[in-house]
């Protein structure tokens, strides 16, 4: 979803030492990364382009811990994990505040 909306990847590799962007997210978090990262061919920061509901959705989809990551609605697991369908952006879509 990040790549579709921004026409860019958030990072190029998750291999240790393979990508400075990924290492930054691991150390400081996804939201901090969005405030630092610029849109491709622009001076605008990624965080300025994204609504809060979109940031929350991407943060859940890209969570490092699989147990904390958003599911696609697999309620059959019986856990309390949130689904992407529980996220406001999925109902409001692009252009929401």
Backbone as a chain_set.jsonl record, in Angstrom:
{"seq": "XXXXXXXXXXXXXXXXXXXXXXXXXXXXXXXXXXXXXXXXXXXXXXXXXXXXXXXXXXXXXXXXXXXXXXXXXXXXXXXXXXXXXXXXXXXXXXXXX", "coords": {"N": [[0.831, -1.185, 0.0], [1.936, 1.239, 0.798], [3.877, 1.579, -1.232], [2.225, 1.727, -3.494], [0.721, 4.073, -3.047], [2.717, 6.052, -2.726], [4.493, 5.682, -4.758], [6.982, 4.578, -4.34], [9.295, 2.65, -2.395], [9.237, 1.885, 1.127], [11.624, 1.039, 2.265], [14.619, -0.604, 1.107], [15.72, -3.04, 1.817], [15.498, -5.559, 4.345], [17.482, -6.811, 5.538], [19.995, -7.069, 8.024], [21.939, -4.179, 8.305], [21.587, -3.658, 5.639], [20.018, -1.563, 4.677], [19.68, 1.821, 5.245], [17.32, 3.207, 5.741], [15.536, 1.258, 6.726], [16.922, 0.53, 9.044], [16.721, 2.939, 10.437], [13.951, 3.059, 10.946], [13.681, 0.822, 12.602], [15.126, 1.703, 14.813], [14.037, 4.252, 15.589], [11.32, 4.243, 15.002], [8.321, 4.004, 12.948], [6.709, 6.289, 12.565], [8.444, 8.424, 13.18], [10.234, 8.074, 11.126], [8.616, 8.748, 8.916], [8.389, 11.492, 9.273], [10.879, 12.318, 8.664], [11.594, 11.309, 6.147], [11.551, 12.181, 2.684], [9.23, 12.813, 0.013], [9.558, 11.211, -3.141], [11.382, 12.983, -5.581], [10.745, 15.514, -4.517], [10.427, 18.157, -2.072], [8.774, 17.88, -0.02], [7.816, 16.336, 3.026], [7.083, 12.908, 3.773], [5.273, 12.471, 5.864], [3.723, 14.773, 5.794], [2.089, 14.361, 3.674], [0.441, 12.249, 4.258], [-2.572, 11.14, 5.827], [-3.666, 10.855, 9.268], [-5.236, 8.464, 9.748], [-4.27, 6.864, 7.621], [-1.539, 6.65, 8.24], [-1.731, 5.204, 10.644], [-2.813, 2.792, 9.676], [-0.755, 1.873, 7.912], [1.334, 1.676, 9.756], [0.403, -0.429, 11.332], [0.332, -2.488, 9.41], [3.019, -2.733, 8.738], [4.296, -3.456, 11.047], [6.958, -4.664, 13.037], [6.862, -6.898, 14.733], [5.311, -9.866, 14.2], [3.157, -10.826, 15.717], [1.909, -8.549, 16.553], [1.177, -7.311, 14.267], [-1.255, -6.089, 11.92], [-4.042, -8.08, 10.928], [-5.646, -9.753, 8.148], [-8.207, -10.105, 8.732], [-8.563, -12.556, 9.892], [-10.338, -13.908, 11.915], [-10.747, -16.413, 12.849], [-8.575, -17.258, 14.258], [-8.998, -16.605, 16.802], [-7.78, -14.758, 18.446], [-7.004, -11.498, 19.854], [-6.138, -9.753, 18.006], [-6.018, -6.874, 15.908], [-7.718, -6.191, 12.843], [-7.126, -5.226, 9.415], [-9.499, -4.303, 8.507], [-10.648, -3.116, 10.658], [-9.602, -0.644, 10.785], [-9.82, 2.903, 10.489], [-9.079, 4.19, 8.004], [-9.642, 2.335, 6.032], [-12.322, 2.535, 5.721], [-12.799, 5.191, 5.295], [-10.954, 5.97, 3.364], [-8.694, 7.367, 0.789], [-7.891, 10.838, 1.083], [-9.116, 11.375, 3.441], [-9.131, 13.067, 6.594]], "CA": [[0.0, 0.0, 0.0], [2.877, 2.365, 0.833], [4.468, 1.717, -2.565], [1.178, 2.14, -4.439], [0.35, 5.465, -2.79], [3.843, 6.982, -2.816], [5.324, 5.315, -5.915], [8.315, 4.372, -3.786], [9.317, 1.679, -1.313], [9.675, 2.497, 2.377], [13.028, 0.655, 2.405], [15.031, -1.523, 0.047], [16.112, -4.34, 2.353], [15.335, -5.747, 5.787], [18.686, -7.507, 5.993], [20.779, -6.212, 8.927], [22.954, -3.376, 7.636], [21.308, -3.588, 4.203], [19.279, -0.365, 4.285], [19.662, 2.833, 6.305], [15.922, 3.55, 6.042], [15.006, 0.208, 7.589], [17.599, 0.653, 10.335], [16.154, 4.112, 11.104], [12.625, 2.679, 11.45], [13.892, -0.072, 13.747], [15.658, 2.441, 15.959], [13.228, 5.396, 16.0], [9.906, 4.016, 14.755], [7.78, 4.322, 11.624], [6.235, 7.684, 12.524], [9.626, 9.288, 13.114], [10.749, 7.911, 9.767], [7.768, 9.508, 7.993], [8.669, 12.919, 9.426], [12.207, 12.58, 8.116], [11.659, 10.882, 4.742], [10.932, 13.068, 1.696], [8.609, 12.19, -1.152], [10.459, 11.135, -4.291], [11.403, 14.174, -6.439], [10.021, 16.58, -3.84], [10.983, 18.594, -0.79], [7.73, 17.614, 0.971], [8.013, 15.138, 3.855], [6.037, 11.895, 3.626], [4.267, 12.68, 6.913], [2.853, 15.877, 5.388], [1.245, 13.847, 2.608], [-0.419, 11.179, 4.764], [-3.526, 11.398, 6.904], [-3.445, 10.038, 10.465], [-5.748, 7.101, 9.552], [-3.372, 6.12, 6.734], [-0.322, 6.345, 9.01], [-2.074, 4.121, 11.581], [-2.949, 1.557, 8.898], [0.576, 1.433, 7.474], [2.086, 1.292, 10.955], [-0.063, -1.766, 11.687], [0.726, -3.455, 8.375], [4.477, -2.866, 8.692], [4.814, -3.719, 12.404], [8.023, -5.666, 13.003], [6.447, -8.098, 15.466], [4.154, -10.464, 13.518], [2.04, -10.986, 16.654], [1.285, -7.231, 16.69], [0.813, -6.837, 12.936], [-2.666, -6.214, 11.557], [-4.405, -9.258, 10.143], [-6.587, -9.47, 7.059], [-9.531, -10.466, 9.215], [-8.596, -13.965, 10.281], [-10.926, -14.007, 13.254], [-10.734, -17.823, 13.239], [-7.453, -17.476, 15.166], [-9.517, -16.429, 18.149], [-7.021, -13.788, 19.22], [-7.543, -10.149, 19.956], [-5.427, -8.91, 17.049], [-6.842, -6.026, 15.057], [-7.739, -6.462, 11.41], [-7.088, -4.025, 8.579], [-10.888, -3.866, 8.336], [-10.995, -2.325, 11.834], [-8.909, 0.638, 10.697], [-10.656, 3.952, 9.885], [-8.741, 4.517, 6.615], [-10.281, 1.367, 5.141], [-13.705, 2.952, 5.53], [-12.795, 6.576, 4.832], [-10.17, 5.997, 2.135], [-7.83, 8.522, 0.517], [-8.501, 12.149, 1.213], [-9.658, 11.593, 4.785], [-8.229, 13.913, 7.403]], "C": [[0.879, 1.252, 0.0], [3.416, 2.622, -0.571], [3.444, 2.196, -3.594], [0.869, 3.627, -4.27], [1.486, 6.456, -3.036], [4.755, 6.738, -4.014], [6.794, 5.177, -5.506], [8.206, 3.313, -2.697], [9.744, 2.355, -0.021], [11.149, 2.207, 2.672], [13.335, -0.411, 1.363], [15.368, -2.918, 0.542], [15.839, -4.382, 3.85], [16.517, -6.522, 6.369], [19.493, -6.578, 6.906], [21.911, -5.499, 8.181], [22.699, -3.163, 6.155], [20.622, -2.321, 3.748], [19.204, 0.604, 5.457], [18.233, 3.206, 6.698], [15.323, 2.532, 7.009], [15.618, 0.292, 8.986], [17.044, 1.838, 11.129], [14.791, 3.771, 11.71], [12.765, 1.765, 12.659], [14.311, 0.695, 14.993], [14.68, 3.501, 16.479], [11.724, 5.228, 15.782], [9.445, 4.531, 13.393], [7.341, 5.782, 11.52], [7.396, 8.671, 12.443], [10.232, 9.241, 11.717], [9.944, 8.749, 8.771], [8.017, 11.006, 8.092], [10.025, 13.3, 8.847], [12.274, 12.32, 6.607], [10.936, 11.866, 3.824], [10.278, 12.239, 0.593], [9.619, 12.209, -2.296], [10.279, 12.382, -5.166], [10.639, 15.356, -5.835], [10.784, 17.006, -2.59], [9.984, 18.329, 0.337], [8.027, 16.309, 1.716], [6.834, 14.189, 3.676], [4.926, 12.123, 4.632], [3.29, 13.793, 6.559], [1.816, 15.43, 4.351], [0.191, 12.868, 3.115], [-1.356, 11.653, 5.866], [-3.19, 10.494, 8.087], [-4.018, 8.625, 10.3], [-4.86, 6.244, 8.636], [-2.091, 5.733, 7.462], [-0.591, 5.182, 9.964], [-2.203, 2.782, 10.854], [-1.586, 1.019, 8.474], [1.438, 0.976, 8.645], [1.696, -0.121, 11.39], [0.347, -2.829, 10.686], [2.221, -3.735, 8.384], [5.105, -3.14, 10.057], [5.843, -4.842, 12.347], [7.63, -6.979, 13.665], [5.203, -8.681, 14.8], [2.939, -10.626, 14.427], [1.28, -9.672, 16.844], [0.773, -6.687, 15.356], [-0.677, -7.005, 12.678], [-2.891, -7.48, 10.742], [-5.287, -8.808, 8.982], [-7.981, -9.944, 7.434], [-9.666, -11.908, 9.629], [-9.091, -14.115, 11.71], [-10.931, -15.463, 13.751], [-9.573, -18.136, 14.177], [-7.877, -17.265, 16.607], [-8.776, -15.43, 18.996], [-7.683, -12.427, 19.237], [-6.841, -9.199, 18.98], [-6.4, -8.115, 16.195], [-6.681, -6.434, 13.597], [-7.592, -5.151, 10.655], [-8.495, -3.45, 8.433], [-11.401, -3.081, 9.538], [-10.449, -0.899, 11.747], [-9.761, 1.677, 9.958], [-10.354, 4.231, 8.414], [-9.418, 3.568, 5.623], [-11.734, 1.75, 4.855], [-13.798, 4.357, 4.96], [-12.047, 6.734, 3.512], [-9.323, 7.244, 1.979], [-8.607, 9.834, 0.645], [-9.127, 12.402, 2.567], [-8.648, 12.4, 5.594], [-7.546, 13.132, 8.484]], "O": [[0.595, 2.213, -0.716], [3.411, 3.759, -1.042], [3.777, 2.991, -4.473], [0.768, 4.355, -5.257], [1.249, 7.572, -3.5], [5.687, 7.506, -4.255], [7.707, 5.595, -6.219], [7.128, 3.108, -2.14], [10.531, 3.301, -0.054], [11.841, 3.037, 3.262], [12.431, -1.038, 0.81], [15.309, -3.879, -0.225], [15.938, -3.366, 4.538], [16.535, -6.843, 7.557], [19.655, -5.402, 6.581], [22.731, -6.133, 7.516], [23.517, -2.543, 5.476], [20.631, -2.015, 2.556], [18.722, 0.251, 6.534], [17.967, 3.491, 7.866], [14.68, 2.903, 7.992], [14.919, 0.144, 9.988], [16.909, 1.759, 12.35], [14.503, 4.145, 12.846], [12.038, 1.922, 13.64], [13.891, 0.365, 16.101], [14.513, 3.635, 17.692], [10.935, 5.999, 16.329], [10.094, 5.375, 12.775], [7.577, 6.433, 10.502], [7.321, 9.654, 11.705], [10.687, 10.259, 11.194], [10.516, 9.386, 7.887], [7.873, 11.721, 7.1], [10.283, 14.472, 8.573], [12.949, 13.051, 5.881], [9.841, 12.329, 4.144], [10.708, 11.129, 0.282], [10.436, 13.123, -2.397], [9.152, 12.785, -5.454], [9.972, 16.105, -6.549], [11.673, 16.297, -2.117], [10.302, 18.527, 1.51], [8.434, 15.314, 1.116], [5.708, 14.632, 3.451], [3.75, 11.984, 4.293], [2.137, 13.755, 6.988], [0.78, 16.075, 4.189], [-0.841, 12.679, 2.471], [-0.983, 12.457, 6.721], [-2.506, 9.483, 7.925], [-3.351, 7.662, 10.678], [-4.718, 5.041, 8.855], [-1.611, 4.609, 7.315], [0.231, 4.273, 10.079], [-1.753, 1.754, 11.36], [-1.299, -0.164, 8.66], [2.183, 0.003, 8.533], [2.556, -0.916, 11.77], [0.675, -3.952, 11.07], [2.647, -4.847, 8.072], [6.325, -3.063, 10.201], [5.624, -5.856, 11.684], [8.022, -8.051, 13.206], [4.143, -8.056, 14.83], [1.805, -10.569, 13.952], [0.12, -9.688, 17.257], [0.022, -5.713, 15.326], [-1.292, -7.956, 13.163], [-2.032, -7.894, 9.963], [-5.624, -7.631, 8.858], [-8.83, -10.158, 6.57], [-10.778, -12.429, 9.708], [-8.31, -14.422, 12.611], [-11.101, -15.708, 14.946], [-9.581, -19.179, 14.831], [-7.189, -17.699, 17.531], [-9.109, -15.26, 20.169], [-8.776, -12.236, 18.704], [-6.942, -7.98, 19.117], [-7.461, -8.607, 15.81], [-5.643, -6.951, 13.186], [-7.897, -4.085, 11.19], [-8.659, -2.243, 8.256], [-12.457, -2.453, 9.466], [-10.808, -0.047, 12.559], [-10.353, 1.372, 8.923], [-11.279, 4.485, 7.642], [-9.729, 3.963, 4.499], [-12.303, 1.327, 3.848], [-14.739, 4.687, 4.239], [-12.442, 7.52, 2.651], [-9.23, 8.071, 2.886], [-9.8, 9.913, 0.355], [-9.616, 13.5, 2.833], [-7.454, 12.402, 5.295], [-6.759, 13.692, 9.248]]}, "num_chains": 1, "name": "protein.A"}
